[in-house]
Tab-separated table of C-alpha atoms in Angstrom:
chain	number	residue	atom	x	y	z
A	1	UNK	CA	-67.338	-6.483	9.574
A	2	UNK	CA	-64.999	-9.673	9.781
A	3	UNK	CA	-63.567	-8.675	6.488
A	4	UNK	CA	-62.678	-5.154	7.534
A	5	UNK	CA	-61.033	-6.509	10.740
A	6	UNK	CA	-59.036	-8.865	8.605
A	7	UNK	CA	-57.992	-6.113	6.223
A	8	UNK	CA	-56.853	-3.942	9.251
A	9	UNK	CA	-54.945	-6.770	10.805
A	10	UNK	CA	-53.110	-7.444	7.618
A	11	UNK	CA	-52.319	-3.681	7.087
A	12	UNK	CA	-50.907	-3.651	10.628
A	13	UNK	CA	-48.888	-6.605	10.057
A	14	UNK	CA	-47.297	-5.321	6.878
A	15	UNK	CA	-46.551	-1.824	8.665
A	16	UNK	CA	-44.734	-3.821	11.361
A	17	UNK	CA	-42.621	-5.780	8.824
A	18	UNK	CA	-41.829	-2.414	7.093
A	19	UNK	CA	-41.096	-0.629	10.438
A	20	UNK	CA	-38.224	-3.154	11.340
A	21	UNK	CA	-35.747	-2.290	8.482
A	22	UNK	CA	-36.667	1.275	8.854
A	23	UNK	CA	-35.466	1.069	12.366
A	24	UNK	CA	-32.347	-0.799	11.372
A	25	UNK	CA	-31.350	1.585	8.736
A	26	UNK	CA	-31.878	4.330	11.047
A	27	UNK	CA	-29.076	3.203	13.323
A	28	UNK	CA	-26.310	5.767	13.657
A	29	UNK	CA	-22.576	5.116	12.832
A	30	UNK	CA	-21.887	5.677	16.559
A	31	UNK	CA	-24.574	2.961	17.478
A	32	UNK	CA	-23.289	0.522	15.017
A	33	UNK	CA	-19.657	0.749	16.054
A	34	UNK	CA	-20.292	0.972	19.879
A	35	UNK	CA	-18.885	-2.051	21.703
A	36	UNK	CA	-17.575	-3.645	18.372
A	37	UNK	CA	-14.216	-4.815	17.037
A	38	UNK	CA	-12.808	-3.764	13.700
A	39	UNK	CA	-10.652	-6.463	12.241
A	40	UNK	CA	-7.454	-4.912	10.265
A	41	UNK	CA	-5.984	-7.204	8.056
A	42	UNK	CA	-2.259	-6.544	7.014
A	43	UNK	CA	-1.038	-8.128	3.882
A	44	UNK	CA	2.340	-8.452	4.845
A	45	UNK	CA	4.483	-10.474	7.426
A	46	UNK	CA	4.923	-9.414	11.082
A	47	UNK	CA	7.746	-6.979	11.549
A	48	UNK	CA	7.551	-5.555	7.939
A	49	UNK	CA	6.902	-1.993	6.845
A	50	UNK	CA	3.222	-2.434	6.230
A	51	UNK	CA	2.816	-4.247	9.620
A	52	UNK	CA	4.482	-1.474	11.566
A	53	UNK	CA	2.221	1.133	9.879
A	54	UNK	CA	-0.893	-0.949	10.325
A	55	UNK	CA	-0.273	-1.546	14.078
A	56	UNK	CA	0.724	2.182	14.729
A	57	UNK	CA	-2.576	3.244	13.049
A	58	UNK	CA	-4.502	0.483	14.857
A	59	UNK	CA	-3.528	1.648	18.168
A	60	UNK	CA	-4.998	5.160	17.656
A	61	UNK	CA	-7.752	4.849	14.968
A	62	UNK	CA	-10.630	3.558	17.349
A	63	UNK	CA	-10.789	6.851	19.538
A	64	UNK	CA	-11.652	8.780	16.447
A	65	UNK	CA	-14.248	6.518	15.048
A	66	UNK	CA	-17.809	7.034	16.322
A	67	UNK	CA	-18.446	4.667	19.040
A	68	UNK	CA	-14.940	4.012	19.631
A	69	UNK	CA	-14.565	0.319	18.423
A	70	UNK	CA	-11.572	-1.622	19.185
A	71	UNK	CA	-9.242	-2.224	16.195
A	72	UNK	CA	-7.370	-5.487	16.182
A	73	UNK	CA	-4.514	-6.332	13.772
A	74	UNK	CA	-3.980	-9.836	12.155
A	75	UNK	CA	-1.589	-10.733	9.492
A	76	UNK	CA	-2.442	-12.382	6.115
A	77	UNK	CA	0.773	-12.468	4.084
A	78	UNK	CA	0.792	-14.053	0.433
A	79	UNK	CA	1.295	-13.410	-3.157
A	80	UNK	CA	2.824	-9.664	-2.073
A	81	UNK	CA	-0.367	-8.597	-0.621
A	82	UNK	CA	-2.896	-10.146	-3.203
A	83	UNK	CA	-3.892	-12.756	-0.799
A	84	UNK	CA	-5.166	-10.186	1.686
A	85	UNK	CA	-7.031	-8.227	-1.336
A	86	UNK	CA	-8.643	-11.485	-2.399
A	87	UNK	CA	-10.108	-12.166	1.014
A	88	UNK	CA	-11.205	-8.518	1.345
A	89	UNK	CA	-12.906	-8.451	-2.037
A	90	UNK	CA	-14.854	-11.718	-1.709
A	91	UNK	CA	-14.889	-13.158	1.765
A	92	UNK	CA	-14.845	-10.207	4.348
A	93	UNK	CA	-17.936	-8.546	5.740
A	94	UNK	CA	-18.980	-5.500	3.823
A	95	UNK	CA	-20.418	-3.720	6.933
A	96	UNK	CA	-17.367	-1.658	7.899
A	97	UNK	CA	-15.920	-3.965	10.429
A	98	UNK	CA	-13.267	-5.287	8.121
A	99	UNK	CA	-10.402	-2.765	7.051
A	100	UNK	CA	-6.869	-3.579	5.869
A	101	UNK	CA	-3.570	-2.316	4.538
A	102	UNK	CA	-1.261	-4.067	1.785
A	103	UNK	CA	1.334	-3.464	-0.840
A	104	UNK	CA	0.043	-0.656	-3.086
A	105	UNK	CA	0.817	-2.291	-6.433
A	106	UNK	CA	-1.211	-5.400	-5.544
A	107	UNK	CA	-4.458	-3.393	-5.930
A	108	UNK	CA	-3.597	-3.138	-9.625
A	109	UNK	CA	-2.191	-6.285	-10.387
A	110	UNK	CA	-5.487	-7.947	-11.705
A	111	UNK	CA	-5.653	-4.994	-14.322
A	112	UNK	CA	-1.869	-5.632	-15.377
A	113	UNK	CA	-2.230	-9.529	-15.268
A	114	UNK	CA	-5.592	-9.501	-17.197
A	115	UNK	CA	-7.309	-11.589	-14.177
A	116	UNK	CA	-10.435	-11.337	-12.548
A	117	UNK	CA	-9.239	-11.939	-8.797
A	118	UNK	CA	-10.937	-8.563	-7.958
A	119	UNK	CA	-11.876	-5.388	-9.528
A	120	UNK	CA	-9.078	-2.893	-8.235
A	121	UNK	CA	-11.642	0.160	-8.456
A	122	UNK	CA	-14.189	-1.806	-6.435
A	123	UNK	CA	-12.646	-1.488	-2.982
A	124	UNK	CA	-13.673	1.101	-0.186
A	125	UNK	CA	-10.801	3.500	-0.275
A	126	UNK	CA	-10.102	5.084	3.228
A	127	UNK	CA	-6.805	6.720	2.792
A	128	UNK	CA	-3.033	6.334	2.883
A	129	UNK	CA	-0.609	7.087	5.733
A	130	UNK	CA	2.354	8.103	3.512
A	131	UNK	CA	3.191	8.685	0.103
A	132	UNK	CA	6.274	6.394	-0.476
A	133	UNK	CA	9.690	7.085	-2.140
A	134	UNK	CA	11.583	3.869	-2.794
A	135	UNK	CA	15.487	3.511	-2.990
A	136	UNK	CA	18.009	1.196	-4.369
A	137	UNK	CA	20.704	0.337	-2.073
A	138	UNK	CA	23.971	-1.385	-1.879
A	139	UNK	CA	26.263	-2.356	0.936
A	140	UNK	CA	29.640	-0.541	1.095
A	141	UNK	CA	31.548	-3.567	0.356
A	142	UNK	CA	29.673	-4.155	-3.069
A	143	UNK	CA	31.472	-3.102	-6.304
A	144	UNK	CA	28.314	-1.152	-7.398
A	145	UNK	CA	28.441	2.320	-5.757
A	146	UNK	CA	26.133	4.270	-8.069
A	147	UNK	CA	23.407	3.304	-10.637
A	148	UNK	CA	25.693	4.120	-13.421
A	149	UNK	CA	27.825	1.350	-11.926
A	150	UNK	CA	24.650	-1.016	-12.116
A	151	UNK	CA	24.609	-0.316	-16.058
A	152	UNK	CA	27.781	-2.134	-16.342
A	153	UNK	CA	28.344	-4.383	-13.200
A	154	UNK	CA	26.181	-7.242	-12.005
A	155	UNK	CA	24.988	-7.090	-8.480
A	156	UNK	CA	22.693	-9.640	-6.373
A	157	UNK	CA	19.693	-7.977	-4.985
A	158	UNK	CA	17.274	-9.693	-2.564
A	159	UNK	CA	13.584	-9.809	-3.448
A	160	UNK	CA	10.304	-11.175	-2.334
A	161	UNK	CA	7.465	-12.257	-4.588
A	162	UNK	CA	6.166	-10.868	-7.834
A	163	UNK	CA	4.051	-7.711	-6.957
A	164	UNK	CA	6.344	-6.711	-3.928
A	165	UNK	CA	8.555	-3.703	-4.758
A	166	UNK	CA	11.857	-5.440	-3.851
A	167	UNK	CA	10.955	-8.096	-6.387
A	168	UNK	CA	9.576	-5.746	-9.175
A	169	UNK	CA	11.762	-3.044	-8.841
A	170	UNK	CA	15.202	-4.495	-10.044
A	171	UNK	CA	13.277	-6.218	-12.834
A	172	UNK	CA	11.724	-2.940	-13.884
A	173	UNK	CA	15.120	-1.045	-13.920
A	174	UNK	CA	16.866	-4.055	-15.824
A	175	UNK	CA	14.135	-3.954	-18.509
A	176	UNK	CA	13.769	-0.129	-18.911
A	177	UNK	CA	17.046	1.360	-18.127
A	178	UNK	CA	19.277	-1.603	-18.831
A	179	UNK	CA	20.826	-2.205	-15.255
A	180	UNK	CA	22.263	-5.565	-14.484
A	181	UNK	CA	20.777	-6.556	-11.070
A	182	UNK	CA	20.548	-10.244	-10.355
A	183	UNK	CA	17.492	-10.847	-8.274
A	184	UNK	CA	17.478	-13.700	-5.623
A	185	UNK	CA	13.720	-13.771	-4.770
A	186	UNK	CA	11.523	-15.652	-2.312
A	187	UNK	CA	12.230	-13.841	1.035
A	188	UNK	CA	8.844	-13.157	2.922
A	189	UNK	CA	9.521	-9.521	3.360
A	190	UNK	CA	11.967	-6.716	3.800
A	191	UNK	CA	12.762	-7.679	7.245
A	192	UNK	CA	13.959	-11.063	6.012
A	193	UNK	CA	15.788	-9.558	3.058
A	194	UNK	CA	17.670	-7.070	5.234
A	195	UNK	CA	18.733	-10.075	7.406
A	196	UNK	CA	19.956	-11.685	4.191
A	197	UNK	CA	22.019	-8.620	3.352
A	198	UNK	CA	23.433	-8.689	6.810
A	199	UNK	CA	24.572	-12.378	6.375
A	200	UNK	CA	26.066	-11.487	2.830
A	201	UNK	CA	23.552	-13.663	1.053
A	202	UNK	CA	22.608	-10.576	-1.212
A	203	UNK	CA	24.432	-7.245	-1.751
A	204	UNK	CA	21.526	-4.854	-1.318
A	205	UNK	CA	17.674	-4.180	-1.996
A	206	UNK	CA	16.041	-2.354	-4.663
A	207	UNK	CA	12.639	-0.948	-4.055
A	208	UNK	CA	13.047	-0.709	-0.429
A	209	UNK	CA	10.679	2.145	0.945
A	210	UNK	CA	12.525	5.109	2.582
A	211	UNK	CA	10.286	4.919	5.459
A	212	UNK	CA	10.689	1.243	5.870
A	213	UNK	CA	14.456	1.507	5.735
A	214	UNK	CA	14.614	4.093	8.376
A	215	UNK	CA	12.114	2.332	10.742
A	216	UNK	CA	13.715	-1.242	10.136
A	217	UNK	CA	17.486	-0.471	9.514
A	218	UNK	CA	18.153	3.171	10.521
A	219	UNK	CA	21.813	2.307	11.301
A	220	UNK	CA	22.431	1.443	7.837
A	221	UNK	CA	21.946	5.239	6.940
A	222	UNK	CA	23.227	6.860	10.056
A	223	UNK	CA	26.323	4.586	10.379
A	224	UNK	CA	27.145	5.106	6.424
A	225	UNK	CA	26.967	1.277	5.883
A	226	UNK	CA	25.410	1.549	2.393
A	227	UNK	CA	25.318	3.634	-0.857
A	228	UNK	CA	21.922	4.764	-1.863
A	229	UNK	CA	21.906	4.375	-5.780
A	230	UNK	CA	18.608	6.003	-6.677
A	231	UNK	CA	15.495	7.363	-5.349
A	232	UNK	CA	12.481	6.103	-7.369
A	233	UNK	CA	9.488	8.602	-7.046
A	234	UNK	CA	7.467	11.150	-8.731
A	235	UNK	CA	8.989	14.014	-6.847
A	236	UNK	CA	12.332	14.178	-5.099
A	237	UNK	CA	12.197	13.416	-1.357
A	238	UNK	CA	13.711	16.183	0.674
A	239	UNK	CA	16.213	14.098	2.896
A	240	UNK	CA	17.439	12.020	-0.023
A	241	UNK	CA	17.875	15.275	-2.256
A	242	UNK	CA	19.845	16.710	0.527
A	243	UNK	CA	22.029	13.497	0.725
A	244	UNK	CA	22.570	14.079	-3.163
A	245	UNK	CA	20.662	10.874	-4.124
A	246	UNK	CA	19.602	11.172	-7.739
A	247	UNK	CA	16.128	10.896	-8.964
A	248	UNK	CA	15.263	8.153	-11.567
A	249	UNK	CA	14.368	10.612	-14.135
A	250	UNK	CA	18.143	11.131	-14.769
A	251	UNK	CA	18.355	7.879	-16.610
A	252	UNK	CA	15.083	8.036	-18.494
A	253	UNK	CA	15.653	8.838	-22.259
A	254	UNK	CA	12.310	8.618	-24.033
A	255	UNK	CA	8.719	9.682	-23.449
A	256	UNK	CA	7.627	6.257	-23.358
A	257	UNK	CA	9.856	5.178	-20.684
A	258	UNK	CA	8.558	8.203	-18.795
A	259	UNK	CA	4.773	7.110	-19.223
A	260	UNK	CA	5.382	3.655	-18.279
A	261	UNK	CA	7.314	4.534	-15.243
A	262	UNK	CA	4.611	7.088	-14.233
A	263	UNK	CA	2.254	4.188	-14.605
A	264	UNK	CA	4.182	1.964	-12.417
A	265	UNK	CA	5.111	4.516	-9.849
A	266	UNK	CA	1.639	5.990	-9.482
A	267	UNK	CA	0.892	3.438	-6.663
A	268	UNK	CA	3.715	5.147	-4.482
A	269	UNK	CA	1.456	8.121	-4.187
A	270	UNK	CA	-0.766	5.847	-1.832
A	271	UNK	CA	2.169	4.091	-0.529
A	272	UNK	CA	0.718	2.980	2.807
A	273	UNK	CA	-2.964	2.260	1.667
A	274	UNK	CA	-5.753	1.577	4.082
A	275	UNK	CA	-9.018	0.221	2.400
A	276	UNK	CA	-12.016	-1.965	2.868
A	277	UNK	CA	-14.215	-4.381	1.157
A	278	UNK	CA	-16.390	-3.157	-1.768
A	279	UNK	CA	-19.796	-1.447	-0.743
A	280	UNK	CA	-19.058	-0.529	2.806
A	281	UNK	CA	-22.280	1.612	3.640
A	282	UNK	CA	-21.659	5.299	2.529
A	283	UNK	CA	-22.114	6.699	6.057
A	284	UNK	CA	-19.642	4.176	7.630
A	285	UNK	CA	-17.168	4.710	4.856
A	286	UNK	CA	-17.280	8.323	5.415
A	287	UNK	CA	-16.692	7.940	9.150
A	288	UNK	CA	-13.806	5.727	8.482
A	289	UNK	CA	-12.259	8.331	6.155
A	290	UNK	CA	-12.750	11.085	8.414
A	291	UNK	CA	-11.522	9.273	11.444
A	292	UNK	CA	-8.427	8.051	9.497
A	293	UNK	CA	-7.405	11.512	8.499
A	294	UNK	CA	-8.157	12.627	12.214
A	295	UNK	CA	-5.808	9.763	13.328
A	296	UNK	CA	-3.091	11.136	10.907
A	297	UNK	CA	-3.057	14.521	12.875
A	298	UNK	CA	-3.440	13.025	16.303
A	299	UNK	CA	-0.510	14.077	18.422
A	300	UNK	CA	-0.130	10.777	20.239
A	301	UNK	CA	-0.304	8.937	16.985
A	302	UNK	CA	2.472	11.402	15.555
A	303	UNK	CA	4.728	10.834	18.617
A	304	UNK	CA	4.274	7.161	18.198
A	305	UNK	CA	5.175	7.284	14.651
A	306	UNK	CA	8.282	9.390	15.274
A	307	UNK	CA	9.415	6.962	18.049
A	308	UNK	CA	8.911	4.091	15.283
A	309	UNK	CA	10.906	5.967	12.727
A	310	UNK	CA	7.980	5.896	10.248
A	311	UNK	CA	6.957	9.088	8.246
A	312	UNK	CA	3.520	10.357	7.917
A	313	UNK	CA	2.338	12.068	4.672
A	314	UNK	CA	-1.449	11.274	4.472
A	315	UNK	CA	-3.681	10.944	1.495
A	316	UNK	CA	-7.225	11.226	1.675
A	317	UNK	CA	-9.715	8.290	0.609
A	318	UNK	CA	-11.148	10.665	-2.075
A	319	UNK	CA	-7.656	11.257	-3.779
A	320	UNK	CA	-6.790	7.727	-3.227
A	321	UNK	CA	-9.938	6.602	-4.977
A	322	UNK	CA	-9.572	9.164	-7.870
A	323	UNK	CA	-6.039	7.958	-8.492
A	324	UNK	CA	-6.987	4.341	-8.690
A	325	UNK	CA	-9.654	5.279	-11.288
A	326	UNK	CA	-7.299	7.307	-13.203
A	327	UNK	CA	-4.569	4.853	-13.441
A	328	UNK	CA	-6.984	2.164	-14.301
A	329	UNK	CA	-8.042	4.275	-17.504
A	330	UNK	CA	-4.502	4.258	-18.787
A	331	UNK	CA	-4.077	3.395	-22.457
A	332	UNK	CA	-3.870	-0.443	-23.113
A	333	UNK	CA	-0.451	-0.125	-24.858
A	334	UNK	CA	1.069	1.728	-21.823
A	335	UNK	CA	-0.378	-0.989	-19.406
A	336	UNK	CA	1.248	-3.715	-21.754
A	337	UNK	CA	4.445	-2.032	-21.654
A	338	UNK	CA	4.222	-1.828	-17.850
A	339	UNK	CA	3.400	-5.436	-17.731
A	340	UNK	CA	6.301	-6.322	-19.832
A	341	UNK	CA	8.698	-4.167	-17.900
A	342	UNK	CA	8.073	-6.444	-14.880
A	343	UNK	CA	8.844	-9.589	-16.610
A	344	UNK	CA	12.013	-11.498	-15.641
A	345	UNK	CA	13.979	-12.644	-18.685
């Protein structure tokens, strides 16, 4: 009799132990997020383009996430966005309470550098707020007026750090097309480079996102203070096309050049990326993806974006993830040539 009672007690204890995780796993997304705060880590300096996008999204995202959590922004600049990704990959909690945005090329840098800082395909891809078109620009007082001029005349361009578009783009064009840009690097971000342009320290910026240009320095365009030399993107941007700014493909002579450029420019399709750590629970990732796209169509958010001068052309998390996997499967020889195209002499 005592044996039977003991067995029943042990069985009840076992059932109680099992019941606790079942109850935990049954927690809904709304229950999880209710009353909590999501930490949005921005991999760029305050005031830069990625910071502007990140803060705009943060102001409106929470109302579309089940449970309506707060979304709080903090900046983690460094290594052109890679510091934020290292943190996200190895330190940040994987429960859906940490998300972030950073320079898009930083996601692929370990693949290009043959390093194991993080696995590019391992992140939880939420979506992108915009598909980026980049430009090279020169102030009107510079001798370089067109990209053809840059093939024969040296011009000083301001840049940030390796992995950042204003750093890598002039090097890429020098190596692939033969331009003669002289890079002065080390500025924290585009805002600081723009200030350097204003002080006359450098003559222009190459690799400046069009949306960043229009949100940070719209007067350069509206007051006709600059020459836009080229637009760098897969497809022409309507406003730039209307202005007569030529596409980069005009100067591409070989199939190899085209393939390398396509590899390097693929990240512009997810030009304002939002992602989380690896292995966010599937139901929470789905909720983050759906709520992100709902935010992209929110009237208040779009009005806020218009006021800030930032453009919204969203990319879904599913498309974002598929593109990263596609780019990650590029032939080794193309990746190698892409890596070489970003090396300074």
